[in-house]
Amino acid sequence: MSNQEYIRGGVLLARSLQEKGISQIFTLSGGFCNPALEGLAQCGISVINCPHEQIAGHLSDGYTRITRKPTVCLVGPEGFANAIPAMMEAWGERSPVIFITGSSTLKRQGSGGFKEINDVAIAAPLTKYSESVTDGERIPEFVDRAYKIAISGYPGPVHLSVPVDLMFASFDANAQRDERPFNRAPSSAARAWPRPQDLEEILELLLKSEKPMLIGGHGVWWSGAERKLEEVGLALRIPVYNIPYHQKLLSETSEVYMGLADVHQYPPSQMALAESDVVMMIGGRLDNQMNFGNPPLFPTTTQLICVNGSAEELDLNRAADKTLLSDPGAFLDALAQLKVEKRWNLGSGWFDAQRVRRGSGSRKRLQRCTRRTKERARCTRCN
């Protein structure tokens, strides 16, 4: 009995987050979040107080994208609806934000409690996992599950609803159950590795190509594989483009970076896609930005290869001729290490031609910007 330690559910929640390596959370302080805030202070987790729940959600998303680490957005039951737009944005960008929301009391569920709604059902289409805590002593278990789901496969937001009576009630932090204990330490994301036969098949397609292209997507970013992408492009002399809706993977000064794969923001990419015979997209989605993999962006004569870290994303990329289940970083590692004895057949000056296009496109953009700046200056003088 001497090892019993009764603490509030909110404090147990904070300890569970600390065990996962969470260093800071974004919230609108006060109200039903107070027990959790008490625990966060005890655990030394930084609390960024925001003027609105939607701001807290978007800041969590932004911080997660920059650091590539899961971040927590904590809101009370009265602020759940305000967090929905941030959930939508995090879902679209595959951002592993852990949304923890207070909810009406578990004891009087279904009786018209304070701000009682089915928050779990509302958040389900916008998250990889949406669940309500049903037992205060199992809070660490729910946090562990949400954390692992957020970072594994394709990363994405998760939602955990904690009834306010469990937040304020006291539980034995050292309670022992007749169950196998689980490791509460932070775990790394589960990664899929490419099969050798799939690598050989893709390599053969690249060897036969004359005008190959690489398109890097959000999966490359979440794998921390930008440098590997650049190394593969340099080693194989294949031009690299970036999907238009995510962080830029390579520097503008990179020899292999040719710009955005976007016909509106960067027209030269449309010409390259129209001429290319093999396009390999790594860690990206054939969504509306990519015209769902269809012509005219991707001609039917082009061999389209998609590499993704989850079966769910591969299913969305069904328009591809060849799909491969692999973490983008693991795939690029394996491709770089594969010894190629044959000569690369990249066509006559294909790589250099894309560099010329890139330079021409940059000069035209600079000329347009300079012209507009001069026009604005003339208008200012006239006024």
GROMACS .gro file of C-alpha atoms in nm, residues 19-324:
model
  306
   19GLU     CA    1   0.662   1.012  -2.072
   20LYS     CA    2   0.617   1.052  -2.448
   21GLY     CA    3   0.867   1.335  -2.462
   22ILE     CA    4   0.611   1.611  -2.518
   23SER     CA    5   0.788   1.935  -2.425
   24GLN     CA    6   0.516   2.194  -2.479
   25ILE     CA    7   0.146   2.229  -2.547
   26PHE     CA    8  -0.076   2.500  -2.692
   27THR     CA    9  -0.401   2.589  -2.518
   28LEU     CA   10  -0.646   2.852  -2.400
   29SER     CA   11  -0.584   2.831  -2.027
   30GLY     CA   12  -0.849   2.798  -1.762
   31GLY     CA   13  -1.180   2.627  -1.695
   32PHE     CA   14  -1.196   2.252  -1.726
   33CYS     CA   15  -0.833   2.234  -1.839
   34ASN     CA   16  -0.704   2.344  -1.497
   35PRO     CA   17  -0.621   1.995  -1.359
   36ALA     CA   18  -0.414   1.923  -1.671
   37LEU     CA   19  -0.244   2.263  -1.646
   38GLU     CA   20  -0.156   2.183  -1.286
   39GLY     CA   21   0.010   1.862  -1.400
   40LEU     CA   22   0.188   2.029  -1.690
   41ALA     CA   23   0.343   2.278  -1.447
   42GLN     CA   24   0.458   1.993  -1.221
   43CYS     CA   25   0.611   1.809  -1.517
   44GLY     CA   26   0.792   2.113  -1.654
   45ILE     CA   27   0.604   2.107  -1.984
   46SER     CA   28   0.584   2.452  -2.141
   47VAL     CA   29   0.233   2.590  -2.183
   48ILE     CA   30   0.175   2.838  -2.465
   49ASN     CA   31  -0.141   3.026  -2.375
   50CYS     CA   32  -0.337   3.143  -2.680
   51PRO     CA   33  -0.625   3.391  -2.716
   52HIS     CA   34  -0.844   3.140  -2.901
   53GLU     CA   35  -0.869   2.762  -2.938
   54GLN     CA   36  -0.840   2.781  -3.315
   55ILE     CA   37  -0.514   2.970  -3.280
   56ALA     CA   38  -0.389   2.706  -3.035
   57GLY     CA   39  -0.470   2.435  -3.288
   58HIS     CA   40  -0.301   2.607  -3.582
   59LEU     CA   41   0.007   2.691  -3.375
   60SER     CA   42   0.032   2.326  -3.270
   61ASP     CA   43   0.013   2.225  -3.634
   62GLY     CA   44   0.276   2.478  -3.741
   63TYR     CA   45   0.513   2.384  -3.460
   64THR     CA   46   0.476   2.015  -3.544
   65ARG     CA   47   0.556   2.075  -3.911
   66ILE     CA   48   0.870   2.271  -3.826
   67THR     CA   49   1.005   2.037  -3.558
   68ARG     CA   50   0.868   1.712  -3.706
   69LYS     CA   51   0.770   1.610  -3.354
   70PRO     CA   52   0.419   1.546  -3.216
   71THR     CA   53   0.270   1.846  -3.037
   72VAL     CA   54  -0.039   1.874  -2.819
   73CYS     CA   55  -0.336   2.109  -2.850
   74LEU     CA   56  -0.542   2.112  -2.529
   75VAL     CA   57  -0.892   2.265  -2.520
   76GLY     CA   58  -1.193   2.246  -2.291
   77PRO     CA   59  -1.538   2.117  -2.394
   78GLU     CA   60  -1.654   2.471  -2.463
   79GLY     CA   61  -1.373   2.517  -2.718
   80PHE     CA   62  -1.395   2.188  -2.906
   81ALA     CA   63  -1.575   2.338  -3.208
   82ASN     CA   64  -1.308   2.607  -3.238
   83ALA     CA   65  -1.039   2.341  -3.277
   84ILE     CA   66  -1.210   2.176  -3.576
   85PRO     CA   67  -1.052   2.403  -3.845
   86ALA     CA   68  -0.705   2.321  -3.709
   87MET     CA   69  -0.787   1.949  -3.719
   88MET     CA   70  -0.886   1.985  -4.085
   89GLU     CA   71  -0.561   2.162  -4.172
   90ALA     CA   72  -0.347   1.911  -3.981
   91TRP     CA   73  -0.531   1.626  -4.154
   92GLY     CA   74  -0.462   1.773  -4.496
   93GLU     CA   75  -0.092   1.816  -4.421
   94ARG     CA   76  -0.047   1.483  -4.240
   95SER     CA   77   0.064   1.666  -3.927
   96PRO     CA   78   0.083   1.449  -3.609
   97VAL     CA   79  -0.091   1.688  -3.370
   98ILE     CA   80  -0.246   1.530  -3.061
   99PHE     CA   81  -0.574   1.710  -2.995
  100ILE     CA   82  -0.687   1.657  -2.635
  101THR     CA   83  -1.029   1.798  -2.560
  102GLY     CA   84  -1.234   1.802  -2.244
  103SER     CA   85  -1.586   1.663  -2.270
  104SER     CA   86  -1.904   1.641  -2.065
  105THR     CA   87  -1.898   1.421  -1.756
  106LEU     CA   88  -1.879   1.048  -1.813
  107LYS     CA   89  -2.104   0.982  -1.513
  108ARG     CA   90  -2.400   1.170  -1.664
  109GLN     CA   91  -2.333   1.097  -2.029
  110GLY     CA   92  -2.646   1.127  -2.239
  111SER     CA   93  -2.823   1.346  -1.982
  112GLY     CA   94  -2.758   1.684  -2.141
  113GLY     CA   95  -2.438   1.773  -1.960
  114PHE     CA   96  -2.236   2.090  -2.012
  115LYS     CA   97  -2.158   2.131  -2.385
  116GLU     CA   98  -2.240   1.765  -2.438
  117ILE     CA   99  -2.196   1.655  -2.798
  118ASN     CA  100  -2.056   1.347  -2.967
  119ASP     CA  101  -1.713   1.500  -3.010
  120VAL     CA  102  -1.553   1.164  -3.087
  121ALA     CA  103  -1.779   1.113  -3.390
  122ILE     CA  104  -1.729   1.472  -3.511
  123ALA     CA  105  -1.349   1.445  -3.499
  124ALA     CA  106  -1.332   1.094  -3.647
  125PRO     CA  107  -1.333   1.195  -4.019
  126LEU     CA  108  -1.065   1.458  -3.951
  127THR     CA  109  -0.822   1.240  -3.757
  128LYS     CA  110  -0.652   0.903  -3.773
  129TYR     CA  111  -0.789   0.811  -3.431
  130SER     CA  112  -1.065   0.961  -3.220
  131GLU     CA  113  -1.156   0.807  -2.886
  132SER     CA  114  -1.292   0.894  -2.543
  133VAL     CA  115  -1.119   0.795  -2.221
  134THR     CA  116  -1.351   0.563  -2.029
  135ASP     CA  117  -1.137   0.491  -1.722
  136GLY     CA  118  -0.916   0.743  -1.544
  137GLU     CA  119  -0.653   0.485  -1.451
  138ARG     CA  120  -0.618   0.396  -1.819
  139ILE     CA  121  -0.526   0.751  -1.927
  140PRO     CA  122  -0.161   0.648  -1.993
  141GLU     CA  123  -0.285   0.366  -2.216
  142PHE     CA  124  -0.504   0.598  -2.423
  143VAL     CA  125  -0.221   0.851  -2.458
  144ASP     CA  126   0.020   0.578  -2.566
  145ARG     CA  127  -0.217   0.453  -2.835
  146ALA     CA  128  -0.291   0.802  -2.967
  147TYR     CA  129   0.080   0.891  -2.978
  148LYS     CA  130   0.179   0.578  -3.171
  149ILE     CA  131  -0.103   0.613  -3.423
  150ALA     CA  132  -0.015   0.980  -3.482
  151ILE     CA  133   0.345   0.908  -3.584
  152SER     CA  134   0.315   0.570  -3.759
  153GLY     CA  135   0.239   0.496  -4.124
  154TYR     CA  136   0.140   0.825  -4.277
  155PRO     CA  137   0.154   1.070  -3.983
  156GLY     CA  138  -0.156   1.264  -3.894
  157PRO     CA  139  -0.366   1.422  -3.619
  158VAL     CA  140  -0.539   1.221  -3.348
  159HIS     CA  141  -0.811   1.317  -3.102
  160LEU     CA  142  -0.848   1.215  -2.740
  161SER     CA  143  -1.159   1.320  -2.547
  162VAL     CA  144  -1.122   1.328  -2.167
  163PRO     CA  145  -1.444   1.367  -1.963
  164VAL     CA  146  -1.411   1.651  -1.713
  165ASP     CA  147  -1.508   1.433  -1.415
  166LEU     CA  148  -1.207   1.213  -1.494
  167MET     CA  149  -0.991   1.525  -1.516
  168PHE     CA  150  -1.085   1.632  -1.162
  169ALA     CA  151  -1.117   1.289  -0.997
  170SER     CA  152  -0.823   1.126  -0.818
  171PHE     CA  153  -0.666   0.799  -0.925
  172ASP     CA  154  -0.379   0.583  -0.808
  173ALA     CA  155  -0.091   0.665  -1.041
  174ASN     CA  156   0.074   0.334  -0.950
  175ALA     CA  157  -0.235   0.116  -0.978
  176GLN     CA  158  -0.148  -0.239  -1.077
  177ARG     CA  159  -0.382  -0.434  -1.303
  178ASP     CA  160  -0.380  -0.801  -1.383
  179GLU     CA  161  -0.245  -0.716  -1.726
  180ARG     CA  162   0.089  -0.709  -1.903
  181PRO     CA  163   0.255  -0.367  -1.855
  182PHE     CA  164   0.349  -0.165  -2.163
  183ASN     CA  165   0.654   0.049  -2.226
  184ARG     CA  166   0.557   0.411  -2.171
  185ALA     CA  167   0.877   0.556  -2.317
  186PRO     CA  168   0.862   0.745  -2.648
  187SER     CA  169   0.870   0.508  -2.944
  188SER     CA  170   0.988   0.567  -3.296
  189ALA     CA  171   0.749   0.553  -3.588
  190ALA     CA  172   0.682   0.214  -3.743
  191ARG     CA  173   0.844   0.216  -4.087
  192ALA     CA  174   0.787  -0.003  -4.391
  193TRP     CA  175   1.100  -0.114  -4.579
  194PRO     CA  176   1.113  -0.183  -4.954
  195ARG     CA  177   1.134  -0.538  -5.080
  196PRO     CA  178   1.446  -0.613  -5.289
  197GLN     CA  179   1.239  -0.733  -5.586
  198ASP     CA  180   1.041  -0.407  -5.588
  199LEU     CA  181   1.362  -0.205  -5.581
  200GLU     CA  182   1.502  -0.402  -5.873
  201GLU     CA  183   1.185  -0.348  -6.075
  202ILE     CA  184   1.186   0.027  -6.016
  203LEU     CA  185   1.556   0.046  -6.087
  204GLU     CA  186   1.501  -0.132  -6.417
  205LEU     CA  187   1.235   0.123  -6.516
  206LEU     CA  188   1.474   0.406  -6.436
  207LEU     CA  189   1.758   0.241  -6.626
  208LYS     CA  190   1.543   0.218  -6.938
  209SER     CA  191   1.414   0.573  -6.911
  210GLU     CA  192   1.550   0.864  -7.110
  211LYS     CA  193   1.370   1.147  -6.934
  212PRO     CA  194   1.304   1.056  -6.568
  213MET     CA  195   1.174   1.290  -6.300
  214LEU     CA  196   1.154   1.274  -5.921
  215ILE     CA  197   0.877   1.452  -5.728
  216GLY     CA  198   0.929   1.480  -5.353
  217GLY     CA  199   0.627   1.499  -5.124
  218HIS     CA  200   0.534   1.546  -4.761
  219GLY     CA  201   0.648   1.190  -4.678
  220VAL     CA  202   1.007   1.286  -4.755
  221TRP     CA  203   0.979   1.574  -4.508
  222TRP     CA  204   0.830   1.366  -4.225
  223SER     CA  205   1.102   1.104  -4.279
  224GLY     CA  206   1.371   1.370  -4.258
  225ALA     CA  207   1.501   1.247  -4.593
  226GLU     CA  208   1.550   1.572  -4.786
  227ARG     CA  209   1.926   1.524  -4.803
  228LYS     CA  210   1.881   1.166  -4.923
  229LEU     CA  211   1.648   1.286  -5.197
  230GLU     CA  212   1.910   1.535  -5.313
  231GLU     CA  213   2.186   1.272  -5.303
  232VAL     CA  214   1.983   1.032  -5.517
  233GLY     CA  215   1.905   1.307  -5.766
  234LEU     CA  216   2.272   1.404  -5.788
  235ALA     CA  217   2.397   1.046  -5.814
  236LEU     CA  218   2.149   0.950  -6.085
  237ARG     CA  219   2.135   1.292  -6.255
  238ILE     CA  220   1.757   1.306  -6.228
  239PRO     CA  221   1.580   1.643  -6.190
  240VAL     CA  222   1.386   1.681  -5.863
  241TYR     CA  223   1.060   1.873  -5.823
  242ASN     CA  224   0.858   1.956  -5.512
  243ILE     CA  225   0.484   1.901  -5.462
  244PRO     CA  226   0.318   2.245  -5.446
  245TYR     CA  227   0.140   2.226  -5.112
  246HIS     CA  228   0.416   2.144  -4.866
  247GLN     CA  229   0.745   2.274  -4.731
  248LYS     CA  230   1.019   2.309  -4.987
  249LEU     CA  231   1.239   2.003  -4.954
  250LEU     CA  232   1.550   2.131  -5.130
  251SER     CA  233   1.722   2.465  -5.142
  252GLU     CA  234   1.688   2.692  -5.445
  253THR     CA  235   2.065   2.661  -5.480
  254SER     CA  236   2.055   2.281  -5.511
  255GLU     CA  237   2.184   2.159  -5.846
  256VAL     CA  238   1.903   1.904  -5.882
  257TYR     CA  239   1.610   2.116  -5.761
  258MET     CA  240   1.400   2.232  -6.055
  259GLY     CA  241   1.105   2.399  -5.882
  260LEU     CA  242   0.746   2.319  -5.793
  261ALA     CA  243   0.550   2.054  -5.981
  262ASP     CA  244   0.272   2.304  -6.034
  263VAL     CA  245   0.146   2.414  -6.375
  264HIS     CA  246   0.013   2.743  -6.236
  265GLN     CA  247   0.295   2.856  -6.009
  266TYR     CA  248   0.573   2.709  -6.221
  267PRO     CA  249   0.478   2.647  -6.589
  268PRO     CA  250   0.816   2.487  -6.683
  269SER     CA  251   0.717   2.186  -6.474
  270GLN     CA  252   0.421   2.123  -6.707
  271MET     CA  253   0.657   2.098  -7.004
  272ALA     CA  254   0.886   1.863  -6.812
  273LEU     CA  255   0.596   1.640  -6.706
  274ALA     CA  256   0.462   1.631  -7.062
  275GLU     CA  257   0.800   1.517  -7.197
  276SER     CA  258   0.906   1.280  -6.918
  277ASP     CA  259   0.880   0.905  -6.976
  278VAL     CA  260   0.912   0.800  -6.609
  279VAL     CA  261   0.791   1.006  -6.313
  280MET     CA  262   0.856   0.879  -5.962
  281MET     CA  263   0.668   1.054  -5.681
  282ILE     CA  264   0.805   0.979  -5.335
  283GLY     CA  265   0.589   1.047  -5.031
  284GLY     CA  266   0.320   1.240  -5.216
  285ARG     CA  267  -0.047   1.203  -5.301
  286LEU     CA  268  -0.218   1.203  -5.639
  287ASP     CA  269  -0.478   1.451  -5.520
  288ASN     CA  270  -0.631   1.762  -5.674
  289GLN     CA  271  -0.296   1.943  -5.676
  290MET     CA  272  -0.156   1.658  -5.887
  291ASN     CA  273  -0.470   1.633  -6.104
  292PHE     CA  274  -0.529   1.291  -5.945
  293GLY     CA  275  -0.251   1.149  -6.161
  294ASN     CA  276  -0.445   1.212  -6.483
  295PRO     CA  277  -0.371   1.390  -6.814
  296PRO     CA  278  -0.275   1.649  -6.912
  297LEU     CA  279  -0.046   1.676  -6.609
  298PHE     CA  280   0.051   1.309  -6.634
  299PRO     CA  281   0.020   1.181  -6.993
  300THR     CA  282  -0.097   0.821  -7.031
  301THR     CA  283   0.233   0.740  -7.205
  302THR     CA  284   0.427   0.828  -6.889
  303GLN     CA  285   0.523   0.553  -6.646
  304LEU     CA  286   0.409   0.679  -6.306
  305ILE     CA  287   0.565   0.530  -5.991
  306CYS     CA  288   0.446   0.614  -5.639
  307VAL     CA  289   0.633   0.534  -5.318
  308ASN     CA  290   0.442   0.581  -4.993
  309GLY     CA  291   0.488   0.477  -4.632
  310SER     CA  292   0.133   0.353  -4.578
  311ALA     CA  293  -0.113   0.128  -4.758
  312GLU     CA  294  -0.383   0.394  -4.719
  313GLU     CA  295  -0.190   0.647  -4.924
  314LEU     CA  296  -0.099   0.389  -5.186
  315ASP     CA  297  -0.469   0.316  -5.227
  316LEU     CA  298  -0.526   0.686  -5.302
  317ASN     CA  299  -0.250   0.669  -5.563
  318ARG     CA  300  -0.426   0.398  -5.762
  319ALA     CA  301  -0.367   0.587  -6.090
  320ALA     CA  302   0.004   0.498  -6.070
  321ASP     CA  303   0.147   0.224  -6.293
  322LYS     CA  304   0.366   0.098  -6.010
  323THR     CA  305   0.325   0.147  -5.635
  324LEU     CA  306   0.567   0.059  -5.359
   0.00000   0.00000   0.00000
